[in-house]
Amino acid sequence: MYGTGILKGLGVTLKHFVDTYIEDLRWLGRKRYGSPEGIAHRASKGSRGIFTVQYPEEKVPLPEEFRFIPFLVYDEGQEGEKILRCTSCGICAKVCPPQCIWIVRTTDPSTGRPIPDPAEYYIDADICMNCGLCAEYCPFDAIKMDHNYELASYKRMVFDKETLAKPAAYYESIRPINATAENAARAAKVAARAGKME
Ligand code: SF4
Ligand code: SF4
């Protein structure tokens, strides 16, 4: 029968409209807007009706797999020095679909041979499409997708190695499940290698 689709659609709209007020009544008296509990509820699957997030005062919690412009992970040395995990192998630059990664390898001045450490590393953040392929393909867990999406700027955003570098602790804080699994895999590899050498 003609018009049933339209009626179904209107029914869904009406349900959302009514649910919005039912939810508001359920949360009456509680600090709905701005409270972490309220925001978490509105972002959850259990939320009903329509809601507005008062950004930037309110922010919806990000899921672990959320991805924005990549960053380079560094570990801290014994004297607090930043040791980038990147070996400048170039895999990320090769797989990057819009080709927005540019790496210059360090070379040994006496032999001219490459050293596994980037002399320069740039990402053109204006071109990056946040696909995450660089992070997926990096064999050294050296590049990871960030959660910081507040990067709007009037200037061209070409990030160098210093800007891109963030500590492993930061990575662990935004992606705890991934980081735990990767740390365990790395520890297992080291143990296996040590076992072979005995
Ligand atoms: S970030 Fe990873 S894939 Fe890219 S050059 Fe460094 S080690 Fe290689
Ligand atoms: S996220 Fe995608 S587009 Fe951005 S640098 Fe990585 S591979 Fe390139």
PDB file of C-alpha atoms and ligand atoms in Angstrom:
ATOM      1  CA  MET A   1       0.000   0.000   0.000  1.00  0.00           C
ATOM      2  CA  TYR A   2       1.270   3.457  -0.898  1.00  0.00           C
ATOM      3  CA  GLY A   3       2.349   5.663   1.979  1.00  0.00           C
ATOM      4  CA  THR A   4       3.211   2.940   4.531  1.00  0.00           C
ATOM      5  CA  GLY A   5       6.923   3.788   4.322  1.00  0.00           C
ATOM      6  CA  ILE A   6       6.170   7.430   5.091  1.00  0.00           C
ATOM      7  CA  LEU A   7       3.984   6.419   8.038  1.00  0.00           C
ATOM      8  CA  LYS A   8       6.722   4.112   9.382  1.00  0.00           C
ATOM      9  CA  GLY A   9       9.263   6.947   9.127  1.00  0.00           C
ATOM     10  CA  LEU A  10       6.952   9.360  10.906  1.00  0.00           C
ATOM     11  CA  GLY A  11       6.427   6.726  13.618  1.00  0.00           C
ATOM     12  CA  VAL A  12      10.193   6.473  14.187  1.00  0.00           C
ATOM     13  CA  THR A  13      10.460  10.272  14.368  1.00  0.00           C
ATOM     14  CA  LEU A  14       7.576  10.431  16.839  1.00  0.00           C
ATOM     15  CA  LYS A  15       9.191   7.716  18.985  1.00  0.00           C
ATOM     16  CA  HIS A  16      12.471   9.671  19.160  1.00  0.00           C
ATOM     17  CA  PHE A  17      10.511  12.837  20.002  1.00  0.00           C
ATOM     18  CA  VAL A  18       8.624  11.166  22.886  1.00  0.00           C
ATOM     19  CA  ASP A  19      11.763   9.294  24.097  1.00  0.00           C
ATOM     20  CA  THR A  20      13.623  12.596  24.357  1.00  0.00           C
ATOM     21  CA  TYR A  21      11.105  13.896  26.927  1.00  0.00           C
ATOM     22  CA  ILE A  22      10.921  10.563  28.802  1.00  0.00           C
ATOM     23  CA  GLU A  23      14.737  10.601  29.129  1.00  0.00           C
ATOM     24  CA  ASP A  24      14.663  14.222  30.310  1.00  0.00           C
ATOM     25  CA  LEU A  25      12.123  13.289  33.017  1.00  0.00           C
ATOM     26  CA  ARG A  26      14.211  10.283  34.082  1.00  0.00           C
ATOM     27  CA  TRP A  27      17.224  12.557  34.543  1.00  0.00           C
ATOM     28  CA  LEU A  28      15.253  15.347  36.251  1.00  0.00           C
ATOM     29  CA  GLY A  29      17.054  16.595  39.337  1.00  0.00           C
ATOM     30  CA  ARG A  30      20.319  14.970  38.343  1.00  0.00           C
ATOM     31  CA  LYS A  31      23.155  16.957  36.854  1.00  0.00           C
ATOM     32  CA  ARG A  32      22.354  15.894  33.332  1.00  0.00           C
ATOM     33  CA  TYR A  33      24.462  18.354  31.363  1.00  0.00           C
ATOM     34  CA  GLY A  34      28.145  18.447  31.979  1.00  0.00           C
ATOM     35  CA  SER A  35      28.374  15.627  34.514  1.00  0.00           C
ATOM     36  CA  PRO A  36      30.647  12.810  33.347  1.00  0.00           C
ATOM     37  CA  GLU A  37      27.890  10.345  34.300  1.00  0.00           C
ATOM     38  CA  GLY A  38      25.327  12.150  32.128  1.00  0.00           C
ATOM     39  CA  ILE A  39      27.670  12.440  29.155  1.00  0.00           C
ATOM     40  CA  ALA A  40      28.675   8.783  29.419  1.00  0.00           C
ATOM     41  CA  HIS A  41      25.007   7.803  29.519  1.00  0.00           C
ATOM     42  CA  ARG A  42      24.106   9.904  26.493  1.00  0.00           C
ATOM     43  CA  ALA A  43      26.998   8.403  24.544  1.00  0.00           C
ATOM     44  CA  SER A  44      26.024   4.853  25.498  1.00  0.00           C
ATOM     45  CA  LYS A  45      23.878   2.409  23.554  1.00  0.00           C
ATOM     46  CA  GLY A  46      21.251   2.602  26.323  1.00  0.00           C
ATOM     47  CA  SER A  47      20.546   6.267  25.592  1.00  0.00           C
ATOM     48  CA  ARG A  48      17.145   7.036  24.078  1.00  0.00           C
ATOM     49  CA  GLY A  49      15.757  10.039  22.251  1.00  0.00           C
ATOM     50  CA  ILE A  50      17.739  12.954  20.892  1.00  0.00           C
ATOM     51  CA  PHE A  51      20.390  14.833  22.812  1.00  0.00           C
ATOM     52  CA  THR A  52      22.733  17.705  22.226  1.00  0.00           C
ATOM     53  CA  VAL A  53      26.327  17.773  23.420  1.00  0.00           C
ATOM     54  CA  GLN A  54      27.320  21.256  24.571  1.00  0.00           C
ATOM     55  CA  TYR A  55      30.746  21.175  22.898  1.00  0.00           C
ATOM     56  CA  PRO A  56      33.378  22.370  23.814  1.00  0.00           C
ATOM     57  CA  GLU A  57      32.262  22.391  27.483  1.00  0.00           C
ATOM     58  CA  GLU A  58      31.055  18.799  27.073  1.00  0.00           C
ATOM     59  CA  LYS A  59      32.817  16.101  25.140  1.00  0.00           C
ATOM     60  CA  VAL A  60      31.614  12.625  24.299  1.00  0.00           C
ATOM     61  CA  PRO A  61      34.099  10.014  25.624  1.00  0.00           C
ATOM     62  CA  LEU A  62      36.138   8.572  22.783  1.00  0.00           C
ATOM     63  CA  PRO A  63      36.281   4.847  22.107  1.00  0.00           C
ATOM     64  CA  GLU A  64      39.778   3.348  22.255  1.00  0.00           C
ATOM     65  CA  GLU A  65      39.884   2.775  18.495  1.00  0.00           C
ATOM     66  CA  PHE A  66      39.098   6.413  17.670  1.00  0.00           C
ATOM     67  CA  ARG A  67      41.835   7.689  15.391  1.00  0.00           C
ATOM     68  CA  PHE A  68      43.155  11.094  14.515  1.00  0.00           C
ATOM     69  CA  ILE A  69      46.486  12.409  13.194  1.00  0.00           C
ATOM     70  CA  PRO A  70      49.264   9.912  14.075  1.00  0.00           C
ATOM     71  CA  PHE A  71      52.068  10.527  16.549  1.00  0.00           C
ATOM     72  CA  LEU A  72      55.496   8.965  17.057  1.00  0.00           C
ATOM     73  CA  VAL A  73      55.958   6.926  20.227  1.00  0.00           C
ATOM     74  CA  TYR A  74      59.120   7.339  22.254  1.00  0.00           C
ATOM     75  CA  ASP A  75      60.437   5.416  25.268  1.00  0.00           C
ATOM     76  CA  GLU A  76      62.366   7.182  27.986  1.00  0.00           C
ATOM     77  CA  GLY A  77      66.012   6.275  28.449  1.00  0.00           C
ATOM     78  CA  GLN A  78      67.773   5.896  31.795  1.00  0.00           C
ATOM     79  CA  GLU A  79      68.634   9.589  31.863  1.00  0.00           C
ATOM     80  CA  GLY A  80      65.210  10.712  30.650  1.00  0.00           C
ATOM     81  CA  GLU A  81      66.228  11.006  26.994  1.00  0.00           C
ATOM     82  CA  LYS A  82      63.542  10.485  24.367  1.00  0.00           C
ATOM     83  CA  ILE A  83      64.224   7.366  22.344  1.00  0.00           C
ATOM     84  CA  LEU A  84      61.936   7.221  19.323  1.00  0.00           C
ATOM     85  CA  ARG A  85      60.886   3.704  18.415  1.00  0.00           C
ATOM     86  CA  CYS A  86      60.965   4.660  14.745  1.00  0.00           C
ATOM     87  CA  THR A  87      63.774   3.042  12.742  1.00  0.00           C
ATOM     88  CA  SER A  88      63.038   5.099   9.608  1.00  0.00           C
ATOM     89  CA  CYS A  89      62.288   1.905   7.693  1.00  0.00           C
ATOM     90  CA  GLY A  90      59.874   3.876   5.511  1.00  0.00           C
ATOM     91  CA  ILE A  91      57.004   1.362   5.517  1.00  0.00           C
ATOM     92  CA  CYS A  92      54.496   3.924   6.844  1.00  0.00           C
ATOM     93  CA  ALA A  93      55.440   6.375   4.085  1.00  0.00           C
ATOM     94  CA  LYS A  94      55.026   3.661   1.448  1.00  0.00           C
ATOM     95  CA  VAL A  95      51.560   2.545   2.602  1.00  0.00           C
ATOM     96  CA  CYS A  96      50.179   6.037   3.278  1.00  0.00           C
ATOM     97  CA  PRO A  97      47.461   6.488   0.609  1.00  0.00           C
ATOM     98  CA  PRO A  98      47.751  10.290   0.196  1.00  0.00           C
ATOM     99  CA  GLN A  99      51.575  10.133   0.595  1.00  0.00           C
ATOM    100  CA  CYS A 100      51.689  12.693   3.398  1.00  0.00           C
ATOM    101  CA  ILE A 101      54.620  11.166   5.339  1.00  0.00           C
ATOM    102  CA  TRP A 102      58.147  12.320   4.550  1.00  0.00           C
ATOM    103  CA  ILE A 103      61.153  10.687   6.221  1.00  0.00           C
ATOM    104  CA  VAL A 104      64.883  11.423   5.987  1.00  0.00           C
ATOM    105  CA  ARG A 105      67.117   8.665   7.280  1.00  0.00           C
ATOM    106  CA  THR A 106      70.165   9.331   9.419  1.00  0.00           C
ATOM    107  CA  THR A 107      73.395   8.231   7.776  1.00  0.00           C
ATOM    108  CA  ASP A 108      76.726   7.391   9.303  1.00  0.00           C
ATOM    109  CA  PRO A 109      79.001  10.298   8.255  1.00  0.00           C
ATOM    110  CA  SER A 110      82.079   8.082   8.010  1.00  0.00           C
ATOM    111  CA  THR A 111      80.590   5.176   6.047  1.00  0.00           C
ATOM    112  CA  GLY A 112      77.511   6.784   4.484  1.00  0.00           C
ATOM    113  CA  ARG A 113      75.476   3.795   5.590  1.00  0.00           C
ATOM    114  CA  PRO A 114      71.939   4.303   6.952  1.00  0.00           C
ATOM    115  CA  ILE A 115      71.351   4.335  10.717  1.00  0.00           C
ATOM    116  CA  PRO A 116      67.941   3.121  11.977  1.00  0.00           C
ATOM    117  CA  ASP A 117      66.890   6.515  13.311  1.00  0.00           C
ATOM    118  CA  PRO A 118      64.986   9.264  11.478  1.00  0.00           C
ATOM    119  CA  ALA A 119      67.000  12.450  10.935  1.00  0.00           C
ATOM    120  CA  GLU A 120      63.713  14.091   9.930  1.00  0.00           C
ATOM    121  CA  TYR A 121      60.129  12.889   9.994  1.00  0.00           C
ATOM    122  CA  TYR A 122      57.187  14.968   8.777  1.00  0.00           C
ATOM    123  CA  ILE A 123      53.456  14.389   8.469  1.00  0.00           C
ATOM    124  CA  ASP A 124      51.352  16.829   6.495  1.00  0.00           C
ATOM    125  CA  ALA A 125      48.329  16.866   8.792  1.00  0.00           C
ATOM    126  CA  ASP A 126      46.291  18.836   6.270  1.00  0.00           C
ATOM    127  CA  ILE A 127      46.485  15.902   3.878  1.00  0.00           C
ATOM    128  CA  CYS A 128      46.352  13.007   6.370  1.00  0.00           C
ATOM    129  CA  MET A 129      42.962  11.318   6.129  1.00  0.00           C
ATOM    130  CA  ASN A 130      43.251   9.495   9.487  1.00  0.00           C
ATOM    131  CA  CYS A 131      43.024   6.071   7.867  1.00  0.00           C
ATOM    132  CA  GLY A 132      45.433   4.501  10.388  1.00  0.00           C
ATOM    133  CA  LEU A 133      47.317   2.403   7.817  1.00  0.00           C
ATOM    134  CA  CYS A 134      50.688   3.776   8.960  1.00  0.00           C
ATOM    135  CA  ALA A 135      49.991   2.558  12.506  1.00  0.00           C
ATOM    136  CA  GLU A 136      48.686  -0.799  11.268  1.00  0.00           C
ATOM    137  CA  TYR A 137      51.769  -1.515   9.160  1.00  0.00           C
ATOM    138  CA  CYS A 138      54.544  -0.193  11.421  1.00  0.00           C
ATOM    139  CA  PRO A 139      56.508  -3.263  12.584  1.00  0.00           C
ATOM    140  CA  PHE A 140      57.944  -1.439  15.605  1.00  0.00           C
ATOM    141  CA  ASP A 141      54.788   0.008  17.255  1.00  0.00           C
ATOM    142  CA  ALA A 142      56.453   3.341  16.590  1.00  0.00           C
ATOM    143  CA  ILE A 143      53.546   5.287  15.134  1.00  0.00           C
ATOM    144  CA  LYS A 144      50.053   5.348  16.628  1.00  0.00           C
ATOM    145  CA  MET A 145      46.809   7.137  15.971  1.00  0.00           C
ATOM    146  CA  ASP A 146      46.029   9.949  18.392  1.00  0.00           C
ATOM    147  CA  HIS A 147      42.836  10.920  20.220  1.00  0.00           C
ATOM    148  CA  ASN A 148      43.541  14.670  20.121  1.00  0.00           C
ATOM    149  CA  TYR A 149      41.163  16.048  17.495  1.00  0.00           C
ATOM    150  CA  GLU A 150      41.327  19.702  18.586  1.00  0.00           C
ATOM    151  CA  LEU A 151      43.946  20.808  16.104  1.00  0.00           C
ATOM    152  CA  ALA A 152      42.112  23.434  14.049  1.00  0.00           C
ATOM    153  CA  SER A 153      44.492  26.110  12.828  1.00  0.00           C
ATOM    154  CA  TYR A 154      44.651  28.951  10.318  1.00  0.00           C
ATOM    155  CA  LYS A 155      48.178  27.861   9.439  1.00  0.00           C
ATOM    156  CA  ARG A 156      49.365  24.958   7.319  1.00  0.00           C
ATOM    157  CA  MET A 157      49.880  21.972   9.627  1.00  0.00           C
ATOM    158  CA  VAL A 158      53.055  20.122   8.725  1.00  0.00           C
ATOM    159  CA  PHE A 159      54.241  18.387  11.890  1.00  0.00           C
ATOM    160  CA  ASP A 160      57.904  17.586  12.414  1.00  0.00           C
ATOM    161  CA  LYS A 161      59.440  14.828  14.499  1.00  0.00           C
ATOM    162  CA  GLU A 162      59.596  16.956  17.668  1.00  0.00           C
ATOM    163  CA  THR A 163      55.909  17.882  17.410  1.00  0.00           C
ATOM    164  CA  LEU A 164      54.877  14.322  16.608  1.00  0.00           C
ATOM    165  CA  ALA A 165      56.831  12.694  19.469  1.00  0.00           C
ATOM    166  CA  LYS A 166      54.762  11.549  22.463  1.00  0.00           C
ATOM    167  CA  PRO A 167      55.746   9.243  25.349  1.00  0.00           C
ATOM    168  CA  ALA A 168      54.765   5.572  25.461  1.00  0.00           C
ATOM    169  CA  ALA A 169      52.899   6.390  28.720  1.00  0.00           C
ATOM    170  CA  TYR A 170      50.586   8.701  26.744  1.00  0.00           C
ATOM    171  CA  TYR A 171      49.896   5.937  24.232  1.00  0.00           C
ATOM    172  CA  GLU A 172      49.133   3.553  27.110  1.00  0.00           C
ATOM    173  CA  SER A 173      46.709   6.089  28.595  1.00  0.00           C
ATOM    174  CA  ILE A 174      44.622   6.520  25.425  1.00  0.00           C
ATOM    175  CA  ARG A 175      44.770   2.915  24.172  1.00  0.00           C
ATOM    176  CA  PRO A 176      45.254   0.727  27.263  1.00  0.00           C
ATOM    177  CA  ILE A 177      43.940  -2.519  25.736  1.00  0.00           C
ATOM    178  CA  ASN A 178      46.090  -2.257  22.609  1.00  0.00           C
ATOM    179  CA  ALA A 179      49.172  -1.155  24.544  1.00  0.00           C
ATOM    180  CA  THR A 180      48.888  -4.024  27.045  1.00  0.00           C
ATOM    181  CA  ALA A 181      48.603  -6.600  24.245  1.00  0.00           C
ATOM    182  CA  GLU A 182      51.549  -5.093  22.344  1.00  0.00           C
ATOM    183  CA  ASN A 183      53.747  -4.883  25.466  1.00  0.00           C
ATOM    184  CA  ALA A 184      52.991  -8.547  26.226  1.00  0.00           C
ATOM    185  CA  ALA A 185      53.824  -9.565  22.637  1.00  0.00           C
ATOM    186  CA  ARG A 186      57.086  -7.608  22.771  1.00  0.00           C
ATOM    187  CA  ALA A 187      58.034  -9.158  26.122  1.00  0.00           C
ATOM    188  CA  ALA A 188      57.289 -12.647  24.729  1.00  0.00           C
ATOM    189  CA  LYS A 189      59.533 -11.969  21.711  1.00  0.00           C
ATOM    190  CA  VAL A 190      62.392 -10.791  23.936  1.00  0.00           C
ATOM    191  CA  ALA A 191      61.983 -13.879  26.153  1.00  0.00           C
ATOM    192  CA  ALA A 192      61.954 -16.195  23.098  1.00  0.00           C
ATOM    193  CA  ARG A 193      65.093 -14.548  21.729  1.00  0.00           C
ATOM    194  CA  ALA A 194      66.833 -14.863  25.116  1.00  0.00           C
ATOM    195  CA  GLY A 195      65.813 -18.543  25.247  1.00  0.00           C
ATOM    196  CA  LYS A 196      67.348 -19.211  21.838  1.00  0.00           C
ATOM    197  CA  MET A 197      70.644 -17.618  22.860  1.00  0.00           C
ATOM    198  CA  GLU A 198      71.027 -19.864  25.906  1.00  0.00           C
TER     199      GLU A 198
HETATM  200  S1  SF4 B   1      57.039   4.875  12.016  1.00  0.00           S
HETATM  201 FE1  SF4 B   1      57.267   2.644  11.872  1.00  0.00          FE
HETATM  202  S2  SF4 B   1      56.871   2.140   9.717  1.00  0.00           S
HETATM  203 FE2  SF4 B   1      57.240   4.350   9.832  1.00  0.00          FE
HETATM  204  S3  SF4 B   1      59.405   4.568   9.384  1.00  0.00           S
HETATM  205 FE3  SF4 B   1      59.179   4.497  11.610  1.00  0.00          FE
HETATM  206  S4  SF4 B   1      59.468   2.339  12.133  1.00  0.00           S
HETATM  207 FE4  SF4 B   1      59.067   2.403   9.917  1.00  0.00          FE
HETATM  208  S1  SF4 B   2      46.686   7.958   9.012  1.00  0.00           S
HETATM  209 FE1  SF4 B   2      46.640   7.316   6.832  1.00  0.00          FE
HETATM  210  S2  SF4 B   2      46.771   9.222   5.708  1.00  0.00           S
HETATM  211 FE2  SF4 B   2      47.411   9.709   7.796  1.00  0.00          FE
HETATM  212  S3  SF4 B   2      49.636   9.502   7.785  1.00  0.00           S
HETATM  213 FE3  SF4 B   2      48.795   7.507   8.401  1.00  0.00          FE
HETATM  214  S4  SF4 B   2      48.622   6.321   6.492  1.00  0.00           S
HETATM  215 FE4  SF4 B   2      48.861   8.491   5.919  1.00  0.00          FE
END
